[in-house]
Amino acid sequence: MKPHAAPDIGVYRNLVTRVMVLLCLFFMAWRGLSGGLVNQLQQPPLFRAGYDFSYWALHLSGLDRILLRPAGSLSLVFLLFASGVSLLIRPSWRLAAVVFAGSYLLHCLVFNLYICMTPHVQAGFAILLWSCCAATPERFSQWWRAMRYYVCYIFVAAFLWKLHYGSFFQWAGGSLFVKEYAAAYLYYYPSSFLAQLSRFLLAHPLLLNLGEKLVFAAQGLFLLGFFTTRYDRLLLVVLLLFMLTIIFAGHHFFAEFSVLLLPLLRTADWERLSVKIRPGRTGNPNQNLKTV
Amino acid sequence: MNKKRPVFFLELYRSNKLLLLLVLAYLGFSGFSALTKMQLTPVYMWNMFAVPLPERKEFSFTEIRAGGRLLNDPGPWHYFDNMVAGHSLAHYRRCLSGEEIAPEFQTFGRLWAISGQPFPADRLWPDSAALQAYPGWLKRYLGSRMDQVPDTLQLIDYTVRYDAAGYVHPLSVKTTLLP
């Protein structure tokens, strides 16, 4: 029997879209429960535009103040969630995809401008969501490939900056990092498992500092991703380990980076997930890119 | 037989010029950003944790309390709870202390002059009215997360050190009231 050719990721665009949108809505809902949506900010007076053209444009145009007023902020949040839910129901609806990606980006801009800080962790969704706007499965396949390169770019860039500015060569960097960011947590929760883990690492500086250097070096591995997909499984594991170490050892909540795992999954992974969700449906790859 | 897939940029050039343009724009701005340190969210520099940390023995953090209740729990699952107050308060205090000053806009001022209009540098930095309004806003925001708006907020600044076993011990505790 002739083996069938591997299906293109475009076949699974609806599934990929649904997973990504669901993940995004989960984190936005979590933010909402924590007072982290623009309609909950109570029109803050202080902002920090820094040297960011996006913030400059937002603030000089006055759009930020409009979007912080009750009507503006509620409209933005409503558009965000309504378009997201619409995409869960009808993932190939381009208008909903554009509104969702656009409202998410706008929300990030306004929110970050007025909390006076730019958490880079939102850059995953801010870029990846635009792939849902692709017109056809073939186009989606190209967008998704671009998103995979984007994930690789993030970590290679981070690795190169660490070489350039020198944190890669600071031997005690791991210890200093944990001490800097865990101080408050260790003071309030001295008996927790996480505190015990932090103290274990601090008591073994060779392990901690070497581990930090290995995590930094592992970011450089993403350079392989520009040349081959053969090591995507390894990159997936590296990204997962990076997230877990920075959350639990580094006390930085990078959970929203989890969306960056998705472009590293193989098409076969999406096929397996598709079969698990809808048993009996094999997603016939020999059909003419019919999406599932 | 499987056809060899063309180089990605070539494939985009042949079939998806819009995406090619966006990719090139992203890369182009990333390069510009690396040289000038300007950003265009969501095009970032990705230089987090790239600068070596200062070698120090003392570390600090700030509690925010109202009526004795801790409002910025440092537990990992409270990250989203602490974002708004924590980051904005840090910026507010840096502005008051002079540790953070308005960005240097001279270069952009000269470029902007081509338009014939003065560069709106004052609009890109919060004025004194915004700084004066901040404490009232913070109480209002935190009050929306509690049952009532607090009359005052206590800002408790801890300076701590680590012992050999990794336990944290306070060296100094300073309380400031935010009226």
CSV table of C-alpha atoms in Angstrom, one decimal:
chain,number,residue,atom,x,y,z
A,1,MET,CA,0.0,0.0,0.0
A,2,LYS,CA,1.4,3.4,-0.9
A,3,PRO,CA,2.0,5.5,2.2
A,4,HIS,CA,0.1,8.8,2.1
A,5,ALA,CA,2.0,12.1,2.1
A,6,ALA,CA,2.2,13.9,5.4
A,7,PRO,CA,-0.8,16.3,5.7
A,8,ASP,CA,-0.1,20.0,5.7
A,9,ILE,CA,-0.8,22.0,8.9
A,10,GLY,CA,-3.4,23.9,6.9
A,11,VAL,CA,-5.7,20.9,7.2
A,12,TYR,CA,-5.8,21.5,10.9
A,13,ARG,CA,-6.1,25.3,10.9
A,14,ASN,CA,-9.5,25.2,12.7
A,15,LEU,CA,-8.1,23.0,15.5
A,16,VAL,CA,-5.0,25.1,15.8
A,17,THR,CA,-7.1,28.3,15.9
A,18,ARG,CA,-9.4,26.9,18.5
A,19,VAL,CA,-6.6,25.8,20.8
A,20,MET,CA,-4.8,29.1,20.5
A,21,VAL,CA,-7.9,31.2,21.0
A,22,LEU,CA,-9.0,29.0,24.0
A,23,LEU,CA,-5.6,29.5,25.6
A,24,CYS,CA,-5.7,33.2,25.0
A,25,LEU,CA,-9.2,33.5,26.5
A,26,PHE,CA,-8.2,31.5,29.5
A,27,PHE,CA,-5.4,33.9,30.3
A,28,MET,CA,-7.6,37.0,29.6
A,29,ALA,CA,-10.3,35.5,31.9
A,30,TRP,CA,-7.7,34.9,34.6
A,31,ARG,CA,-6.5,38.5,34.2
A,32,GLY,CA,-10.1,39.6,34.5
A,33,LEU,CA,-10.5,37.7,37.7
A,34,SER,CA,-7.4,39.5,39.0
A,35,GLY,CA,-8.4,43.1,38.0
A,36,GLY,CA,-6.1,43.0,34.9
A,37,LEU,CA,-8.5,44.2,32.1
A,38,VAL,CA,-8.6,47.8,30.9
A,39,ASN,CA,-12.2,48.2,32.0
A,40,GLN,CA,-11.1,47.4,35.6
A,41,LEU,CA,-8.2,49.9,35.7
A,42,GLN,CA,-10.4,52.8,36.9
A,43,GLN,CA,-8.8,55.3,34.5
A,44,PRO,CA,-5.3,55.5,35.8
A,45,PRO,CA,-3.5,58.9,35.6
A,46,LEU,CA,0.1,57.7,35.4
A,47,PHE,CA,1.6,56.2,32.2
A,48,ARG,CA,5.1,55.3,30.9
A,49,ALA,CA,5.6,55.7,27.1
A,50,GLY,CA,9.3,55.4,27.2
A,51,TYR,CA,11.0,54.9,23.9
A,52,ASP,CA,8.2,52.9,22.2
A,53,PHE,CA,6.6,54.2,19.0
A,54,SER,CA,3.4,52.3,19.6
A,55,TYR,CA,2.9,53.9,23.0
A,56,TRP,CA,3.7,57.3,21.5
A,57,ALA,CA,1.1,56.9,18.7
A,58,LEU,CA,-1.5,55.6,21.2
A,59,HIS,CA,-1.0,58.5,23.6
A,60,LEU,CA,-0.5,61.3,21.2
A,61,SER,CA,-3.6,60.3,19.3
A,62,GLY,CA,-5.7,60.3,22.5
A,63,LEU,CA,-7.0,56.8,21.7
A,64,ASP,CA,-5.7,55.5,25.0
A,65,ARG,CA,-7.9,57.9,27.0
A,66,ILE,CA,-10.9,57.0,24.9
A,67,LEU,CA,-10.3,53.3,25.5
A,68,LEU,CA,-9.9,53.9,29.3
A,69,ARG,CA,-13.2,55.6,29.7
A,70,PRO,CA,-16.0,53.2,30.8
A,71,ALA,CA,-17.7,53.0,27.4
A,72,GLY,CA,-14.4,52.6,25.5
A,73,SER,CA,-12.9,50.0,27.8
A,74,LEU,CA,-16.0,47.9,28.1
A,75,SER,CA,-16.3,48.0,24.3
A,76,LEU,CA,-12.7,46.8,23.8
A,77,VAL,CA,-13.1,44.0,26.3
A,78,PHE,CA,-16.5,43.0,24.9
A,79,LEU,CA,-15.0,42.9,21.3
A,80,LEU,CA,-12.1,40.8,22.6
A,81,PHE,CA,-14.2,38.2,24.3
A,82,ALA,CA,-17.0,38.2,21.7
A,83,SER,CA,-14.7,37.8,18.8
A,84,GLY,CA,-12.8,35.1,20.7
A,85,VAL,CA,-15.9,33.1,21.4
A,86,SER,CA,-17.0,33.5,17.8
A,87,LEU,CA,-13.7,32.1,16.6
A,88,LEU,CA,-14.2,29.1,18.9
A,89,ILE,CA,-17.5,28.4,17.2
A,90,ARG,CA,-16.4,29.4,13.6
A,91,PRO,CA,-12.6,29.3,13.5
A,92,SER,CA,-12.4,30.3,9.8
A,93,TRP,CA,-14.3,33.5,10.2
A,94,ARG,CA,-11.7,36.0,9.1
A,95,LEU,CA,-13.5,39.1,10.5
A,96,ALA,CA,-13.6,37.6,13.9
A,97,ALA,CA,-10.0,36.7,13.7
A,98,VAL,CA,-8.9,40.2,12.7
A,99,VAL,CA,-11.1,41.7,15.5
A,100,PHE,CA,-9.7,39.3,18.0
A,101,ALA,CA,-6.0,39.8,17.1
A,102,GLY,CA,-6.5,43.5,16.8
A,103,SER,CA,-8.4,44.0,20.1
A,104,TYR,CA,-5.9,41.8,21.9
A,105,LEU,CA,-3.0,43.9,20.7
A,106,LEU,CA,-4.8,47.1,21.5
A,107,HIS,CA,-5.6,45.8,24.9
A,108,CYS,CA,-2.0,45.0,25.5
A,109,LEU,CA,-0.9,48.4,24.4
A,110,VAL,CA,-3.3,50.4,26.6
A,111,PHE,CA,-2.8,48.1,29.6
A,112,ASN,CA,1.0,48.1,29.5
A,113,LEU,CA,1.1,51.9,28.9
A,114,TYR,CA,-0.8,52.5,32.1
A,115,ILE,CA,0.7,49.8,34.3
A,116,CYS,CA,4.0,51.5,33.4
A,117,MET,CA,5.6,48.3,32.4
A,118,THR,CA,5.9,46.1,29.2
A,119,PRO,CA,5.8,42.4,30.1
A,120,HIS,CA,7.3,40.7,27.0
A,121,VAL,CA,5.4,37.6,27.8
A,122,GLN,CA,2.3,38.8,25.8
A,123,ALA,CA,4.3,39.0,22.6
A,124,GLY,CA,3.4,35.4,22.0
A,125,PHE,CA,-0.3,35.9,21.5
A,126,ALA,CA,0.2,39.4,20.1
A,127,ILE,CA,1.9,38.0,17.0
A,128,LEU,CA,0.6,34.4,16.8
A,129,LEU,CA,-3.1,35.4,16.8
A,130,TRP,CA,-2.7,37.1,13.4
A,131,SER,CA,-2.1,33.7,11.8
A,132,CYS,CA,-5.8,33.0,12.4
A,133,CYS,CA,-6.6,35.7,9.8
A,134,ALA,CA,-5.2,33.7,6.9
A,135,ALA,CA,-7.6,33.5,4.0
A,136,THR,CA,-7.1,29.8,3.1
A,137,PRO,CA,-5.6,26.7,4.6
A,138,GLU,CA,-2.6,27.1,2.3
A,139,ARG,CA,-2.0,30.7,3.5
A,140,PHE,CA,-2.5,29.5,7.1
A,141,SER,CA,0.2,27.0,6.5
A,142,GLN,CA,2.6,29.8,5.4
A,143,TRP,CA,1.6,31.9,8.4
A,144,TRP,CA,2.1,29.0,10.8
A,145,ARG,CA,5.6,28.4,9.3
A,146,ALA,CA,6.4,32.1,9.9
A,147,MET,CA,5.2,31.8,13.5
A,148,ARG,CA,7.5,28.9,14.0
A,149,TYR,CA,10.4,31.0,12.8
A,150,TYR,CA,9.2,33.8,15.1
A,151,VAL,CA,9.4,31.4,18.1
A,152,CYS,CA,13.0,30.5,17.1
A,153,TYR,CA,13.8,34.2,16.6
A,154,ILE,CA,12.7,35.2,20.1
A,155,PHE,CA,15.1,32.7,21.8
A,156,VAL,CA,18.0,33.2,19.4
A,157,ALA,CA,17.7,37.0,19.9
A,158,ALA,CA,17.5,36.6,23.7
A,159,PHE,CA,20.6,34.4,23.6
A,160,LEU,CA,22.6,36.9,21.5
A,161,TRP,CA,21.6,39.8,23.7
A,162,LYS,CA,22.8,37.8,26.8
A,163,LEU,CA,26.2,37.4,25.0
A,164,HIS,CA,26.3,41.0,24.0
A,165,TYR,CA,25.4,42.5,27.4
A,166,GLY,CA,27.3,39.9,29.3
A,167,SER,CA,24.8,38.2,31.6
A,168,PHE,CA,25.8,34.9,30.1
A,169,PHE,CA,29.3,35.4,31.5
A,170,GLN,CA,28.3,36.4,35.0
A,171,TRP,CA,29.0,33.2,36.9
A,172,ALA,CA,26.9,34.1,40.0
A,173,GLY,CA,24.0,35.3,37.8
A,174,GLY,CA,21.8,32.4,38.8
A,175,SER,CA,22.2,33.0,42.5
A,176,LEU,CA,21.7,36.7,42.2
A,177,PHE,CA,18.6,36.2,40.0
A,178,VAL,CA,16.9,34.0,42.5
A,179,LYS,CA,17.8,36.2,45.5
A,180,GLU,CA,16.6,39.3,43.6
A,181,TYR,CA,13.2,37.9,42.6
A,182,ALA,CA,12.5,35.4,45.3
A,183,ALA,CA,13.1,37.7,48.4
A,184,ALA,CA,9.5,38.6,49.0
A,185,TYR,CA,8.2,35.1,48.4
A,186,LEU,CA,10.8,33.5,50.7
A,187,TYR,CA,10.0,36.0,53.4
A,188,TYR,CA,6.2,35.3,53.3
A,189,TYR,CA,6.2,31.6,52.5
A,190,PRO,CA,9.4,30.2,54.1
A,191,SER,CA,7.9,26.7,54.5
A,192,SER,CA,6.4,26.2,51.1
A,193,PHE,CA,7.7,23.6,48.6
A,194,LEU,CA,8.8,26.4,46.3
A,195,ALA,CA,10.7,28.1,49.1
A,196,GLN,CA,12.4,24.8,49.9
A,197,LEU,CA,13.3,24.4,46.3
A,198,SER,CA,14.7,28.0,46.1
A,199,ARG,CA,16.7,27.5,49.3
A,200,PHE,CA,18.1,24.2,47.9
A,201,LEU,CA,19.2,25.9,44.8
A,202,LEU,CA,20.8,28.8,46.8
A,203,ALA,CA,22.6,26.3,49.0
A,204,HIS,CA,24.0,24.7,45.8
A,205,PRO,CA,25.3,27.7,43.8
A,206,LEU,CA,27.3,25.5,41.4
A,207,LEU,CA,24.1,23.7,40.4
A,208,LEU,CA,22.1,26.9,40.3
A,209,ASN,CA,24.6,29.0,38.3
A,210,LEU,CA,25.5,26.1,36.0
A,211,GLY,CA,21.8,25.5,35.5
A,212,GLU,CA,21.2,29.1,34.6
A,213,LYS,CA,24.1,29.0,32.0
A,214,LEU,CA,22.6,25.8,30.5
A,215,VAL,CA,19.2,27.5,30.2
A,216,PHE,CA,20.8,30.5,28.5
A,217,ALA,CA,22.8,28.2,26.2
A,218,ALA,CA,19.7,26.2,25.4
A,219,GLN,CA,18.1,29.3,24.0
A,220,GLY,CA,20.9,29.3,21.4
A,221,LEU,CA,19.7,25.9,20.3
A,222,PHE,CA,16.8,27.5,18.6
A,223,LEU,CA,19.2,28.6,15.9
A,224,LEU,CA,18.8,25.0,14.6
A,225,GLY,CA,15.1,25.7,14.0
A,226,PHE,CA,16.0,28.1,11.2
A,227,PHE,CA,17.6,25.2,9.2
A,228,THR,CA,15.6,22.1,10.0
A,229,THR,CA,12.5,20.9,11.8
A,230,ARG,CA,14.3,17.7,12.8
A,231,TYR,CA,15.0,19.1,16.3
A,232,ASP,CA,11.6,20.6,17.0
A,233,ARG,CA,10.9,18.0,19.7
A,234,LEU,CA,14.1,19.0,21.4
A,235,LEU,CA,13.2,22.7,21.1
A,236,LEU,CA,9.7,22.0,22.5
A,237,VAL,CA,11.3,20.4,25.6
A,238,VAL,CA,13.8,23.3,25.9
A,239,LEU,CA,11.0,25.8,25.8
A,240,LEU,CA,8.9,23.9,28.3
A,241,LEU,CA,11.9,23.6,30.7
A,242,PHE,CA,12.7,27.3,30.2
A,243,MET,CA,9.1,28.2,31.2
A,244,LEU,CA,9.1,25.9,34.2
A,245,THR,CA,12.4,27.1,35.5
A,246,ILE,CA,11.7,30.8,35.1
A,247,ILE,CA,8.3,30.3,36.8
A,248,PHE,CA,9.3,28.1,39.7
A,249,ALA,CA,13.0,29.0,40.2
A,250,GLY,CA,13.1,32.5,38.7
A,251,HIS,CA,9.7,33.6,40.2
A,252,HIS,CA,8.6,35.1,36.9
A,253,PHE,CA,5.2,34.1,35.8
A,254,PHE,CA,5.8,33.3,32.1
A,255,ALA,CA,2.8,31.1,31.7
A,256,GLU,CA,1.5,33.0,28.7
A,257,PHE,CA,4.6,32.0,26.8
A,258,SER,CA,2.9,28.6,26.6
A,259,VAL,CA,1.4,29.6,23.3
A,260,LEU,CA,4.9,29.6,21.8
A,261,LEU,CA,4.9,25.8,22.2
A,262,LEU,CA,2.1,25.4,19.6
A,263,PRO,CA,4.1,26.2,16.4
A,264,LEU,CA,6.7,23.6,17.5
A,265,LEU,CA,4.2,20.8,17.4
A,266,ARG,CA,4.2,18.6,14.4
A,267,THR,CA,1.3,18.2,12.0
A,268,ALA,CA,1.1,14.6,13.3
A,269,ASP,CA,0.5,15.9,16.8
A,270,TRP,CA,-2.4,18.0,15.6
A,271,GLU,CA,-3.7,14.9,13.7
A,272,ARG,CA,-3.5,12.8,16.9
A,273,LEU,CA,-5.3,15.6,18.9
A,274,SER,CA,-7.9,15.8,16.2
A,275,VAL,CA,-8.6,12.1,16.3
A,276,LYS,CA,-8.8,12.2,20.1
A,277,ILE,CA,-11.3,15.0,20.1
A,278,ARG,CA,-13.4,13.4,17.3
A,279,PRO,CA,-12.8,9.6,17.2
A,280,GLY,CA,-13.5,8.0,13.9
A,281,ARG,CA,-12.5,11.1,12.0
A,282,THR,CA,-9.1,10.5,10.5
A,283,GLY,CA,-8.7,13.8,8.7
A,284,ASN,CA,-8.0,12.2,5.4
A,285,PRO,CA,-4.8,13.9,4.2
A,286,ASN,CA,-5.5,12.8,0.6
A,287,GLN,CA,-8.5,15.1,0.4
A,288,ASN,CA,-8.0,18.5,-1.1
A,289,LEU,CA,-6.9,20.3,2.1
A,290,LYS,CA,-10.3,20.0,3.7
A,291,THR,CA,-9.9,21.5,7.1
A,292,VAL,CA,-10.7,19.8,10.4
B,1,MET,CA,8.6,11.5,-4.7
B,2,ASN,CA,8.4,14.4,-2.3
B,3,LYS,CA,9.3,17.8,-3.8
B,4,LYS,CA,12.0,19.7,-1.9
B,5,ARG,CA,10.3,22.7,-0.3
B,6,PRO,CA,11.6,26.0,-1.6
B,7,VAL,CA,13.3,28.5,0.8
B,8,PHE,CA,10.7,30.2,2.9
B,9,PHE,CA,11.3,33.7,1.6
B,10,LEU,CA,11.2,32.5,-2.0
B,11,GLU,CA,7.9,30.7,-1.3
B,12,LEU,CA,6.4,33.8,0.2
B,13,TYR,CA,7.6,35.9,-2.7
B,14,ARG,CA,5.9,33.6,-5.1
B,15,SER,CA,2.6,33.2,-3.3
B,16,ASN,CA,2.1,35.5,-0.3
B,17,LYS,CA,3.8,38.9,-0.7
B,18,LEU,CA,1.8,40.5,2.1
B,19,LEU,CA,3.2,38.0,4.6
B,20,LEU,CA,6.7,38.5,3.1
B,21,LEU,CA,6.3,42.2,3.6
B,22,LEU,CA,5.2,41.8,7.2
B,23,VAL,CA,8.1,39.5,8.0
B,24,LEU,CA,10.7,41.8,6.4
B,25,ALA,CA,9.1,44.8,8.2
B,26,TYR,CA,9.4,42.9,11.5
B,27,LEU,CA,13.0,42.0,10.9
B,28,GLY,CA,13.8,45.5,9.7
B,29,PHE,CA,12.3,47.1,12.7
B,30,SER,CA,14.1,44.6,15.0
B,31,GLY,CA,17.4,45.7,13.5
B,32,PHE,CA,16.4,49.4,13.9
B,33,SER,CA,15.4,48.7,17.4
B,34,ALA,CA,18.8,46.9,18.2
B,35,LEU,CA,20.7,50.0,16.9
B,36,THR,CA,18.5,52.7,18.4
B,37,LYS,CA,16.9,51.0,21.5
B,38,MET,CA,13.5,52.2,20.3
B,39,GLN,CA,10.7,49.7,20.4
B,40,LEU,CA,7.5,49.3,18.5
B,41,THR,CA,5.3,47.0,20.6
B,42,PRO,CA,4.9,44.1,19.9
B,43,VAL,CA,8.3,44.2,18.1
B,44,TYR,CA,10.6,43.7,21.1
B,45,MET,CA,14.4,43.6,21.6
B,46,TRP,CA,14.3,40.5,23.7
B,47,ASN,CA,17.1,41.7,25.9
B,48,MET,CA,15.4,40.7,29.2
B,49,PHE,CA,17.9,39.4,31.8
B,50,ALA,CA,20.7,40.2,29.4
B,51,VAL,CA,22.4,42.8,31.6
B,52,PRO,CA,24.5,41.4,34.5
B,53,LEU,CA,22.8,41.8,37.9
B,54,PRO,CA,24.5,44.0,40.5
B,55,GLU,CA,26.5,41.9,43.0
B,56,ARG,CA,24.9,42.8,46.2
B,57,LYS,CA,24.2,41.3,49.7
B,58,GLU,CA,21.0,43.3,50.4
B,59,PHE,CA,17.7,43.0,48.6
B,60,SER,CA,14.5,44.9,48.8
B,61,PHE,CA,10.8,44.6,48.2
B,62,THR,CA,7.7,46.6,49.1
B,63,GLU,CA,4.5,45.5,50.8
B,64,ILE,CA,1.2,47.3,50.1
B,65,ARG,CA,-1.2,47.1,53.0
B,66,ALA,CA,-4.5,48.6,53.9
B,67,GLY,CA,-5.9,48.2,57.3
B,68,GLY,CA,-3.3,45.5,58.0
B,69,ARG,CA,-4.4,43.5,55.0
B,70,LEU,CA,-1.6,42.6,52.5
B,71,LEU,CA,-2.6,43.6,49.0
B,72,ASN,CA,0.3,42.4,47.0
B,73,ASP,CA,0.8,38.7,47.9
B,74,PRO,CA,4.1,37.6,46.3
B,75,GLY,CA,2.8,34.0,45.6
B,76,PRO,CA,3.3,32.9,41.9
B,77,TRP,CA,-0.4,32.6,41.4
B,78,HIS,CA,-1.0,36.2,42.3
B,79,TYR,CA,1.1,37.6,39.5
B,80,PHE,CA,-1.9,39.0,37.7
B,81,ASP,CA,-3.3,40.4,41.0
B,82,ASN,CA,-0.1,42.4,41.6
B,83,MET,CA,0.6,43.6,38.1
B,84,VAL,CA,-1.3,46.9,38.1
B,85,ALA,CA,-0.5,48.2,41.5
B,86,GLY,CA,3.1,46.8,41.7
B,87,HIS,CA,4.5,48.1,38.5
B,88,SER,CA,2.7,51.5,38.5
B,89,LEU,CA,3.7,52.1,42.1
B,90,ALA,CA,7.3,51.4,41.3
B,91,HIS,CA,7.2,53.9,38.4
B,92,TYR,CA,5.4,56.5,40.6
B,93,ARG,CA,8.1,56.3,43.3
B,94,ARG,CA,10.9,56.4,40.7
B,95,CYS,CA,9.3,59.6,39.2
B,96,LEU,CA,9.1,61.2,42.7
B,97,SER,CA,12.6,60.3,43.7
B,98,GLY,CA,14.0,61.5,40.4
B,99,GLU,CA,15.4,58.1,39.7
B,100,GLU,CA,13.4,58.0,36.5
B,101,ILE,CA,13.3,61.1,34.4
B,102,ALA,CA,11.6,62.0,31.1
B,103,PRO,CA,13.2,60.2,28.1
B,104,GLU,CA,15.7,62.2,26.2
B,105,PHE,CA,13.8,63.5,23.2
B,106,GLN,CA,16.4,65.8,21.6
B,107,THR,CA,17.1,63.5,18.6
B,108,PHE,CA,13.4,63.1,17.9
B,109,GLY,CA,12.9,66.8,18.5
B,110,ARG,CA,15.3,67.6,15.7
B,111,LEU,CA,13.6,65.1,13.3
B,112,TRP,CA,10.1,66.3,14.3
B,113,ALA,CA,11.1,69.9,13.5
B,114,ILE,CA,10.9,69.0,9.8
B,115,SER,CA,7.1,69.0,10.3
B,116,GLY,CA,7.2,72.6,11.4
B,117,GLN,CA,5.7,71.7,14.8
B,118,PRO,CA,7.4,71.5,18.1
B,119,PHE,CA,8.0,67.9,19.4
B,120,PRO,CA,5.3,67.1,22.0
B,121,ALA,CA,7.8,65.8,24.6
B,122,ASP,CA,5.7,67.1,27.5
B,123,ARG,CA,2.8,65.0,26.4
B,124,LEU,CA,4.9,61.8,26.5
B,125,TRP,CA,5.7,62.1,30.2
B,126,PRO,CA,3.2,62.3,33.0
B,127,ASP,CA,2.8,65.8,34.4
B,128,SER,CA,2.6,66.9,38.1
B,129,ALA,CA,-1.2,66.6,38.0
B,130,ALA,CA,-0.9,62.9,37.0
B,131,LEU,CA,1.6,62.3,39.9
B,132,GLN,CA,-0.7,64.1,42.3
B,133,ALA,CA,-3.7,62.1,41.2
B,134,TYR,CA,-1.9,58.7,41.4
B,135,PRO,CA,-2.3,58.0,45.2
B,136,GLY,CA,-6.1,58.6,45.0
B,137,TRP,CA,-6.3,56.4,41.9
B,138,LEU,CA,-4.3,53.6,43.5
B,139,LYS,CA,-6.7,53.5,46.5
B,140,ARG,CA,-9.6,53.5,44.1
B,141,TYR,CA,-8.2,50.7,42.1
B,142,LEU,CA,-7.3,48.6,45.1
B,143,GLY,CA,-10.6,49.4,46.7
B,144,SER,CA,-12.3,47.9,43.6
B,145,ARG,CA,-10.5,44.7,44.4
B,146,MET,CA,-11.6,44.8,48.0
B,147,ASP,CA,-15.0,45.6,49.6
B,148,GLN,CA,-14.2,49.3,50.2
B,149,VAL,CA,-11.8,52.0,49.2
B,150,PRO,CA,-9.1,52.3,51.8
B,151,ASP,CA,-8.5,55.7,53.5
B,152,THR,CA,-4.8,55.3,53.4
B,153,LEU,CA,-2.3,52.7,52.1
B,154,GLN,CA,0.8,51.6,53.9
B,155,LEU,CA,3.9,51.1,51.8
B,156,ILE,CA,6.3,49.0,53.8
B,157,ASP,CA,9.8,48.8,52.4
B,158,TYR,CA,11.9,45.8,53.5
B,159,THR,CA,15.6,45.5,53.1
B,160,VAL,CA,16.6,41.9,53.6
B,161,ARG,CA,19.6,39.7,53.5
B,162,TYR,CA,20.0,36.0,53.0
B,163,ASP,CA,21.7,33.7,55.5
B,164,ALA,CA,23.8,30.7,54.5
B,165,ALA,CA,20.8,28.4,54.5
B,166,GLY,CA,18.8,30.7,52.1
B,167,TYR,CA,16.4,32.1,54.7
B,168,VAL,CA,15.5,35.8,54.4
B,169,HIS,CA,16.0,38.1,57.3
B,170,PRO,CA,14.9,41.8,57.4
B,171,LEU,CA,17.6,44.4,58.0
B,172,SER,CA,15.3,47.4,58.0
B,173,VAL,CA,11.6,48.0,57.7
B,174,LYS,CA,10.4,51.5,56.7
B,175,THR,CA,6.7,52.4,56.5
B,176,THR,CA,5.3,55.2,54.4
B,177,LEU,CA,1.7,56.2,54.3
B,178,LEU,CA,0.1,57.0,51.0
B,179,PRO,CA,-2.7,59.5,52.0
